Amino acid sequence: MTPSDELRALWQSDINEAMNQRDLLRDVERRVRNFDRADRRRNLVDIGAMLVVIVVYLWLAVGEKTTFERMADVCLAACAIWVIFYVRRYAKLSRKPEPEQTLDAYRRALVQRYDRQIRLWKSAKYWFILPMWLAVLLYDVAYRLSGGKNIKFAMVLILVTVGYAFAWWLYEGRGVRCLERKQRELATLIEVEGVAK
Amino acid sequence: MRSEQVRFLGIIEQYQPALRRLVNSYEPDPGRREDLFQEIALGIWQALPHFRGESSERTWLYRIAHNIAISGLESRRRRDTRELPMPDSVERMGRWKDPDRALVLQEQRQAVLAAIQELAPVDKQLIVLHLEGLSYQEIEEVSGLSESAIASRLSRVRDRLTDLIRKKEMRNDTVR
């Protein structure tokens, strides 16, 4: 017997207690149900958020004095819906890779998932910050054009601008750096080459 | 029972011991092994309708099992590793006629398992596939690595593990 055969015999002599087949099937079906339920819940939350945004902004639009202000409300609602839609679409695209591929391809796919997330966060200024900020700006312009002079509105615009600038920094600065670090760690851990240090 | 369920249970029944050993090699904490095993079983259940027999059932199954096990590696690594895993049950040794031999075997198995758990993920995948009796060609089919890369890595890991068992045996002999 070669050392390799001995090792194999030793390894295969470990016979673990087997789980009852029916219990296992029940557990797997329970997990499938939980997974489906979580998926449905997530869908409901997203759709609920969209509905709330539509109702709130339409309600605000009805109460506005000018058409321009109403348009600004509708723009804000459209931007918020766009953001939710974009994040949902992204979440669908960046699910875990299919486990049926080869181990080498799967390891690469695990590391590449971070690339998609990094791209999403780097482009946050286009799909999240800029549209929302422009919609708020449009709202402010509409308010001024309709004769509004309240200084509070200008303050709100400044605060919103600062808030969006902070969000921009969070996504593109801190967030992306953190994701890149995690990606490098994973790549080192599972021996995937080609990730920039 | 639906035919899909029968097929799934057949696969699990046939490969359960091998899958359990695979789980043990990834998960040092016996308390969490059942969870990983069930995750793998779920992965097989979900992939089963897409299995068209383009590869053998065995290589298909090992791909799924290793891939699911490795995808939880990061979270397992983040977990508090200072916690010492509970030793495996020794009740199983009661089956053996010679308890001393059973104890030695159990110790050797534990030593090999601990050494495999310490290996880098790629080495671990290759050695587990090898120990389960897959040919180089099958390992290539599962891992996607070339046969030469598999051979050189396996030779290194095998030597290390064999050396470890020898040392363990020598230590036991000295104690006696």
Short mmCIF file of C-alpha atoms in Angstrom, two decimals:
data_model
loop_
_atom_site.label_atom_id
_atom_site.label_comp_id
_atom_site.label_asym_id
_atom_site.label_seq_id
_atom_site.Cartn_x
_atom_site.Cartn_y
_atom_site.Cartn_z
CA MET A 1 0.00 0.00 0.00
CA THR A 2 1.48 3.38 -0.98
CA PRO A 3 1.35 6.32 1.46
CA SER A 4 -1.20 7.86 -0.86
CA ASP A 5 -3.46 4.79 -0.62
CA GLU A 6 -3.06 4.78 3.16
CA LEU A 7 -4.10 8.40 3.30
CA ARG A 8 -7.13 7.72 1.15
CA ALA A 9 -8.14 4.69 3.21
CA LEU A 10 -7.82 6.72 6.38
CA TRP A 11 -9.86 9.57 4.92
CA GLN A 12 -12.62 7.34 3.64
CA SER A 13 -12.82 5.40 6.91
CA ASP A 14 -14.51 8.44 8.40
CA ILE A 15 -18.15 7.45 8.10
CA ASN A 16 -20.24 10.22 9.58
CA GLU A 17 -23.65 9.68 11.01
CA ALA A 18 -26.11 9.99 8.16
CA MET A 19 -29.13 12.23 8.44
CA ASN A 20 -32.54 10.72 7.93
CA GLN A 21 -33.41 11.20 4.25
CA ARG A 22 -36.92 12.42 4.90
CA ASP A 23 -35.70 14.92 7.50
CA LEU A 24 -33.19 16.21 5.00
CA LEU A 25 -35.81 16.60 2.28
CA ARG A 26 -38.06 18.42 4.75
CA ASP A 27 -35.21 20.78 5.71
CA VAL A 28 -34.32 21.48 2.09
CA GLU A 29 -37.96 22.22 1.23
CA ARG A 30 -38.16 24.49 4.28
CA ARG A 31 -35.09 26.38 3.09
CA VAL A 32 -36.55 26.73 -0.41
CA ARG A 33 -39.77 28.10 1.11
CA ASN A 34 -37.84 30.56 3.31
CA PHE A 35 -35.78 31.67 0.33
CA ASP A 36 -38.90 32.26 -1.79
CA ARG A 37 -40.60 34.05 1.09
CA ALA A 38 -37.60 36.36 1.62
CA ASP A 39 -37.56 37.08 -2.13
CA ARG A 40 -41.28 37.92 -2.13
CA ARG A 41 -40.85 40.11 0.96
CA ARG A 42 -38.00 42.02 -0.69
CA ASN A 43 -40.11 42.55 -3.81
CA LEU A 44 -43.02 43.77 -1.71
CA VAL A 45 -40.82 46.23 0.20
CA ASP A 46 -39.41 47.63 -3.06
CA ILE A 47 -42.83 47.94 -4.70
CA GLY A 48 -44.25 49.42 -1.47
CA ALA A 49 -41.46 52.03 -1.41
CA MET A 50 -42.21 52.94 -5.04
CA LEU A 51 -45.92 53.29 -4.29
CA VAL A 52 -45.24 55.49 -1.24
CA VAL A 53 -42.98 57.74 -3.32
CA ILE A 54 -45.61 58.03 -6.09
CA VAL A 55 -48.47 58.74 -3.67
CA VAL A 56 -46.53 61.31 -1.60
CA TYR A 57 -45.23 63.28 -4.58
CA LEU A 58 -48.55 63.16 -6.45
CA TRP A 59 -50.28 64.39 -3.33
CA LEU A 60 -47.70 67.20 -3.06
CA ALA A 61 -48.12 67.97 -6.78
CA VAL A 62 -51.89 68.35 -6.38
CA GLY A 63 -51.32 70.93 -3.65
CA GLU A 64 -48.80 73.00 -5.64
CA LYS A 65 -49.73 76.42 -6.97
CA THR A 66 -47.97 76.39 -10.35
CA THR A 67 -47.51 73.88 -13.16
CA PHE A 68 -43.74 74.26 -12.88
CA GLU A 69 -43.82 73.20 -9.22
CA ARG A 70 -46.08 70.27 -10.07
CA MET A 71 -43.59 69.21 -12.75
CA ALA A 72 -40.77 69.43 -10.22
CA ASP A 73 -42.70 67.10 -7.86
CA VAL A 74 -43.27 64.62 -10.66
CA CYS A 75 -39.55 64.79 -11.55
CA LEU A 76 -38.57 64.05 -7.95
CA ALA A 77 -40.95 61.10 -7.88
CA ALA A 78 -39.59 59.83 -11.19
CA CYS A 79 -36.00 60.09 -9.91
CA ALA A 80 -36.81 58.20 -6.71
CA ILE A 81 -38.52 55.46 -8.71
CA TRP A 82 -35.57 55.31 -11.09
CA VAL A 83 -33.17 54.81 -8.16
CA ILE A 84 -35.28 51.97 -6.70
CA PHE A 85 -35.61 50.37 -10.13
CA TYR A 86 -31.87 50.62 -10.78
CA VAL A 87 -30.92 49.07 -7.45
CA ARG A 88 -33.44 46.24 -7.98
CA ARG A 89 -32.11 45.54 -11.45
CA TYR A 90 -28.56 45.55 -10.15
CA ALA A 91 -29.45 43.18 -7.29
CA LYS A 92 -30.86 40.71 -9.82
CA LEU A 93 -27.73 40.91 -11.96
CA SER A 94 -25.30 40.43 -9.09
CA ARG A 95 -26.69 37.29 -7.53
CA LYS A 96 -24.26 34.61 -6.42
CA PRO A 97 -22.65 32.78 -9.34
CA GLU A 98 -24.05 29.43 -10.48
CA PRO A 99 -22.36 26.68 -8.46
CA GLU A 100 -22.32 24.23 -11.36
CA GLN A 101 -19.28 25.81 -13.01
CA THR A 102 -15.72 24.61 -12.45
CA LEU A 103 -14.09 25.52 -9.14
CA ASP A 104 -11.59 27.80 -10.89
CA ALA A 105 -14.32 29.67 -12.80
CA TYR A 106 -16.44 29.94 -9.66
CA ARG A 107 -13.59 31.46 -7.62
CA ARG A 108 -13.06 34.05 -10.35
CA ALA A 109 -16.80 34.75 -10.47
CA LEU A 110 -16.85 35.32 -6.70
CA VAL A 111 -14.10 37.93 -7.04
CA GLN A 112 -15.77 39.49 -10.10
CA ARG A 113 -18.96 40.08 -8.12
CA TYR A 114 -17.03 42.81 -6.35
CA ASP A 115 -16.23 44.43 -9.71
CA ARG A 116 -19.95 44.87 -10.41
CA GLN A 117 -20.51 46.36 -6.95
CA ILE A 118 -17.54 48.71 -7.38
CA ARG A 119 -18.82 49.82 -10.81
CA LEU A 120 -22.26 50.45 -9.32
CA TRP A 121 -20.87 52.58 -6.50
CA LYS A 122 -18.50 54.47 -8.77
CA SER A 123 -21.41 55.35 -11.03
CA ALA A 124 -23.67 56.38 -8.11
CA LYS A 125 -23.18 60.01 -9.09
CA TYR A 126 -24.96 59.34 -12.40
CA TRP A 127 -27.83 57.07 -11.37
CA PHE A 128 -28.48 58.39 -7.86
CA ILE A 129 -26.85 61.67 -6.83
CA LEU A 130 -27.09 63.74 -10.01
CA PRO A 131 -30.75 62.96 -10.90
CA MET A 132 -31.92 63.49 -7.31
CA TRP A 133 -29.93 66.71 -6.95
CA LEU A 134 -31.16 68.05 -10.30
CA ALA A 135 -34.74 67.26 -9.27
CA VAL A 136 -34.30 69.16 -5.99
CA LEU A 137 -32.68 72.04 -7.91
CA LEU A 138 -35.59 72.06 -10.36
CA TYR A 139 -37.97 72.19 -7.43
CA ASP A 140 -36.09 75.19 -6.00
CA VAL A 141 -36.11 76.99 -9.36
CA ALA A 142 -39.84 76.30 -9.69
CA TYR A 143 -40.41 77.75 -6.23
CA ARG A 144 -38.45 80.92 -7.03
CA LEU A 145 -40.14 81.35 -10.43
CA SER A 146 -43.51 81.18 -8.73
CA GLY A 147 -42.47 84.13 -6.56
CA GLY A 148 -41.31 82.26 -3.45
CA LYS A 149 -38.69 84.14 -1.42
CA ASN A 150 -38.46 82.09 1.77
CA ILE A 151 -34.81 81.80 2.85
CA LYS A 152 -35.54 78.40 4.37
CA PHE A 153 -35.82 76.94 0.88
CA ALA A 154 -32.32 78.15 0.00
CA MET A 155 -31.03 76.62 3.23
CA VAL A 156 -32.71 73.32 2.37
CA LEU A 157 -31.07 73.36 -1.06
CA ILE A 158 -27.66 73.97 0.50
CA LEU A 159 -28.21 71.20 3.05
CA VAL A 160 -29.39 68.78 0.38
CA THR A 161 -26.35 69.64 -1.77
CA VAL A 162 -24.00 69.03 1.16
CA GLY A 163 -25.83 65.78 1.91
CA TYR A 164 -25.49 64.56 -1.66
CA ALA A 165 -21.81 65.56 -1.75
CA PHE A 166 -21.30 63.51 1.41
CA ALA A 167 -23.14 60.55 -0.14
CA TRP A 168 -20.96 60.90 -3.23
CA TRP A 169 -17.82 60.74 -1.07
CA LEU A 170 -19.23 57.77 0.87
CA TYR A 171 -19.86 55.83 -2.33
CA GLU A 172 -16.83 56.75 -4.40
CA GLY A 173 -14.27 57.33 -1.71
CA ARG A 174 -14.75 55.30 1.38
CA GLY A 175 -17.15 52.69 -0.01
CA VAL A 176 -15.19 51.84 -3.12
CA ARG A 177 -11.91 51.66 -1.18
CA CYS A 178 -13.53 49.29 1.32
CA LEU A 179 -14.89 47.08 -1.49
CA GLU A 180 -11.53 47.02 -3.25
CA ARG A 181 -9.83 45.95 -0.03
CA LYS A 182 -12.36 43.16 0.51
CA GLN A 183 -11.95 42.05 -3.08
CA ARG A 184 -8.17 41.87 -2.70
CA GLU A 185 -8.53 39.90 0.53
CA LEU A 186 -10.89 37.43 -1.10
CA ALA A 187 -8.67 37.11 -4.16
CA THR A 188 -5.67 36.34 -1.94
CA LEU A 189 -7.68 33.91 0.17
CA ILE A 190 -8.96 31.90 -2.76
CA GLU A 191 -5.90 32.40 -4.97
CA VAL A 192 -7.37 34.40 -7.81
CA GLU A 193 -4.76 36.41 -9.69
CA GLY A 194 -5.17 39.62 -11.61
CA VAL A 195 -6.71 41.82 -8.89
CA ALA A 196 -4.85 45.12 -8.60
CA LYS A 197 -3.07 45.62 -5.26
CA MET B 1 -43.17 11.27 -3.87
CA ARG B 2 -42.25 13.21 -7.02
CA SER B 3 -39.58 11.77 -9.34
CA GLU B 4 -37.39 14.82 -8.69
CA GLN B 5 -37.50 14.12 -4.96
CA VAL B 6 -36.67 10.45 -5.50
CA ARG B 7 -33.72 11.40 -7.68
CA PHE B 8 -32.49 13.95 -5.14
CA LEU B 9 -32.74 11.50 -2.25
CA GLY B 10 -30.94 8.86 -4.29
CA ILE B 11 -28.03 11.21 -4.95
CA ILE B 12 -27.87 12.30 -1.32
CA GLU B 13 -28.00 8.72 -0.09
CA GLN B 14 -25.20 7.68 -2.41
CA TYR B 15 -22.91 10.65 -1.72
CA GLN B 16 -23.80 11.59 1.84
CA PRO B 17 -20.60 10.15 3.45
CA ALA B 18 -18.40 11.92 0.86
CA LEU B 19 -20.30 15.18 1.25
CA ARG B 20 -20.00 14.96 5.04
CA ARG B 21 -16.24 14.53 4.77
CA LEU B 22 -16.11 17.49 2.38
CA VAL B 23 -18.09 19.59 4.85
CA ASN B 24 -15.73 18.55 7.67
CA SER B 25 -12.75 19.74 5.66
CA TYR B 26 -14.25 23.23 5.28
CA GLU B 27 -15.96 23.70 8.62
CA PRO B 28 -13.84 23.18 11.75
CA ASP B 29 -16.79 23.79 14.05
CA PRO B 30 -18.87 20.58 14.30
CA GLY B 31 -21.83 22.66 15.47
CA ARG B 32 -22.01 24.42 12.10
CA ARG B 33 -21.36 21.48 9.83
CA GLU B 34 -25.01 20.47 9.58
CA ASP B 35 -25.85 23.93 8.33
CA LEU B 36 -23.24 23.80 5.59
CA PHE B 37 -24.34 20.30 4.64
CA GLN B 38 -27.91 21.51 4.26
CA GLU B 39 -26.78 24.49 2.17
CA ILE B 40 -25.02 22.07 -0.16
CA ALA B 41 -28.08 19.81 -0.26
CA LEU B 42 -30.17 22.87 -1.16
CA GLY B 43 -27.72 23.79 -3.93
CA ILE B 44 -27.99 20.27 -5.35
CA TRP B 45 -31.79 20.39 -5.14
CA GLN B 46 -31.91 23.70 -7.00
CA ALA B 47 -29.40 22.62 -9.64
CA LEU B 48 -30.92 19.19 -10.23
CA PRO B 49 -33.52 20.28 -12.83
CA HIS B 50 -30.69 21.79 -14.95
CA PHE B 51 -28.50 18.70 -14.83
CA ARG B 52 -28.36 17.34 -18.39
CA GLY B 53 -25.68 14.71 -17.90
CA GLU B 54 -23.00 16.62 -19.84
CA SER B 55 -20.56 15.63 -17.13
CA SER B 56 -20.73 12.68 -14.76
CA GLU B 57 -23.08 13.00 -11.82
CA ARG B 58 -20.14 12.70 -9.46
CA THR B 59 -18.09 15.58 -10.95
CA TRP B 60 -21.23 17.74 -11.21
CA LEU B 61 -21.99 17.11 -7.55
CA TYR B 62 -18.46 17.90 -6.37
CA ARG B 63 -18.48 21.17 -8.29
CA ILE B 64 -21.64 22.28 -6.56
CA ALA B 65 -20.53 21.12 -3.11
CA HIS B 66 -17.07 22.75 -3.25
CA ASN B 67 -18.39 25.96 -4.78
CA ILE B 68 -21.05 26.38 -2.12
CA ALA B 69 -18.57 25.56 0.62
CA ILE B 70 -16.04 28.09 -0.66
CA SER B 71 -18.61 30.87 -1.06
CA GLY B 72 -19.08 30.95 2.73
CA LEU B 73 -15.34 31.00 3.37
CA GLU B 74 -15.12 34.74 3.99
CA SER B 75 -17.84 34.76 6.63
CA ARG B 76 -16.38 31.67 8.29
CA ARG B 77 -12.97 33.36 8.37
CA ARG B 78 -14.41 36.46 9.97
CA ARG B 79 -15.93 34.38 12.73
CA ASP B 80 -14.14 34.24 16.00
CA THR B 81 -11.46 31.65 15.37
CA ARG B 82 -10.30 31.71 18.95
CA GLU B 83 -13.20 29.44 19.78
CA LEU B 84 -11.85 25.94 19.94
CA PRO B 85 -13.97 23.49 17.98
CA MET B 86 -15.51 20.70 19.97
CA PRO B 87 -13.86 17.35 19.32
CA ASP B 88 -15.80 14.90 17.20
CA SER B 89 -17.84 12.29 18.96
CA VAL B 90 -15.85 9.23 19.90
CA GLU B 91 -18.94 7.07 20.18
CA ARG B 92 -18.31 5.81 16.69
CA MET B 93 -15.21 4.04 17.97
CA GLY B 94 -17.44 1.59 19.81
CA ARG B 95 -17.99 -0.17 16.49
CA TRP B 96 -14.40 -1.29 16.37
CA LYS B 97 -13.32 -4.60 17.81
CA ASP B 98 -9.94 -3.22 18.86
CA PRO B 99 -10.49 0.02 20.79
CA ASP B 100 -6.75 0.87 20.84
CA ARG B 101 -6.52 0.64 17.07
CA ALA B 102 -9.74 2.61 16.79
CA LEU B 103 -8.28 5.33 18.99
CA VAL B 104 -5.11 5.54 16.89
CA LEU B 105 -7.17 5.72 13.71
CA GLN B 106 -9.38 8.38 15.19
CA GLU B 107 -6.36 10.45 16.19
CA GLN B 108 -4.83 10.07 12.75
CA ARG B 109 -8.08 11.07 11.10
CA GLN B 110 -8.33 14.12 13.32
CA ALA B 111 -4.74 15.07 12.50
CA VAL B 112 -5.35 14.71 8.77
CA LEU B 113 -8.60 16.62 8.98
CA ALA B 114 -6.98 19.43 10.98
CA ALA B 115 -4.15 19.62 8.43
CA ILE B 116 -6.62 19.71 5.53
CA GLN B 117 -8.66 22.43 7.23
CA GLU B 118 -5.49 24.53 7.44
CA LEU B 119 -4.73 24.22 3.72
CA ALA B 120 -5.29 27.02 1.22
CA PRO B 121 -8.70 26.61 -0.46
CA VAL B 122 -7.38 25.40 -3.81
CA ASP B 123 -5.10 22.80 -2.20
CA LYS B 124 -7.96 21.72 0.01
CA GLN B 125 -10.28 21.25 -2.94
CA LEU B 126 -7.73 19.21 -4.84
CA ILE B 127 -6.73 16.94 -1.97
CA VAL B 128 -10.35 16.26 -0.96
CA LEU B 129 -11.21 15.32 -4.55
CA HIS B 130 -8.13 13.12 -4.69
CA LEU B 131 -8.88 11.43 -1.37
CA GLU B 132 -12.41 10.75 -2.53
CA GLY B 133 -10.91 8.71 -5.34
CA LEU B 134 -11.39 10.97 -8.36
CA SER B 135 -8.95 10.45 -11.22
CA TYR B 136 -6.76 13.34 -12.43
CA GLN B 137 -9.03 13.72 -15.41
CA GLU B 138 -12.08 13.98 -13.16
CA ILE B 139 -10.30 16.46 -10.89
CA GLU B 140 -9.49 18.52 -13.98
CA GLU B 141 -13.16 18.40 -14.96
CA VAL B 142 -14.24 19.58 -11.52
CA SER B 143 -11.55 22.14 -10.81
CA GLY B 144 -10.85 23.58 -14.25
CA LEU B 145 -7.09 23.40 -13.54
CA SER B 146 -4.64 21.65 -15.84
CA GLU B 147 -3.47 18.12 -15.03
CA SER B 148 0.12 19.30 -14.54
CA ALA B 149 -0.96 21.97 -12.04
CA ILE B 150 -3.09 19.40 -10.23
CA ALA B 151 -0.23 16.89 -10.12
CA SER B 152 2.33 19.31 -8.70
CA ARG B 153 0.00 20.72 -6.08
CA LEU B 154 -1.25 17.28 -5.04
CA SER B 155 2.23 15.89 -4.69
CA ARG B 156 3.19 18.71 -2.32
CA VAL B 157 0.02 18.42 -0.20
CA ARG B 158 0.13 14.62 -0.09
CA ASP B 159 3.74 14.64 1.15
CA ARG B 160 2.81 17.09 3.85
CA LEU B 161 -0.13 15.02 5.04
CA THR B 162 1.76 11.72 4.92
CA ASP B 163 4.56 13.26 6.92
CA LEU B 164 2.06 14.45 9.47
CA ILE B 165 0.60 10.97 9.94
CA ARG B 166 4.06 9.46 10.33
CA LYS B 167 4.91 11.98 13.03
CA LYS B 168 1.66 11.24 14.80
CA GLU B 169 2.37 7.50 14.71
CA MET B 170 5.88 8.02 16.04
CA ARG B 171 4.58 10.17 18.86
CA ASN B 172 2.03 7.50 19.78
CA ASP B 173 4.72 4.79 19.76
CA THR B 174 6.92 6.89 22.03
CA VAL B 175 4.07 7.41 24.50
CA ARG B 176 3.44 3.66 24.65
#
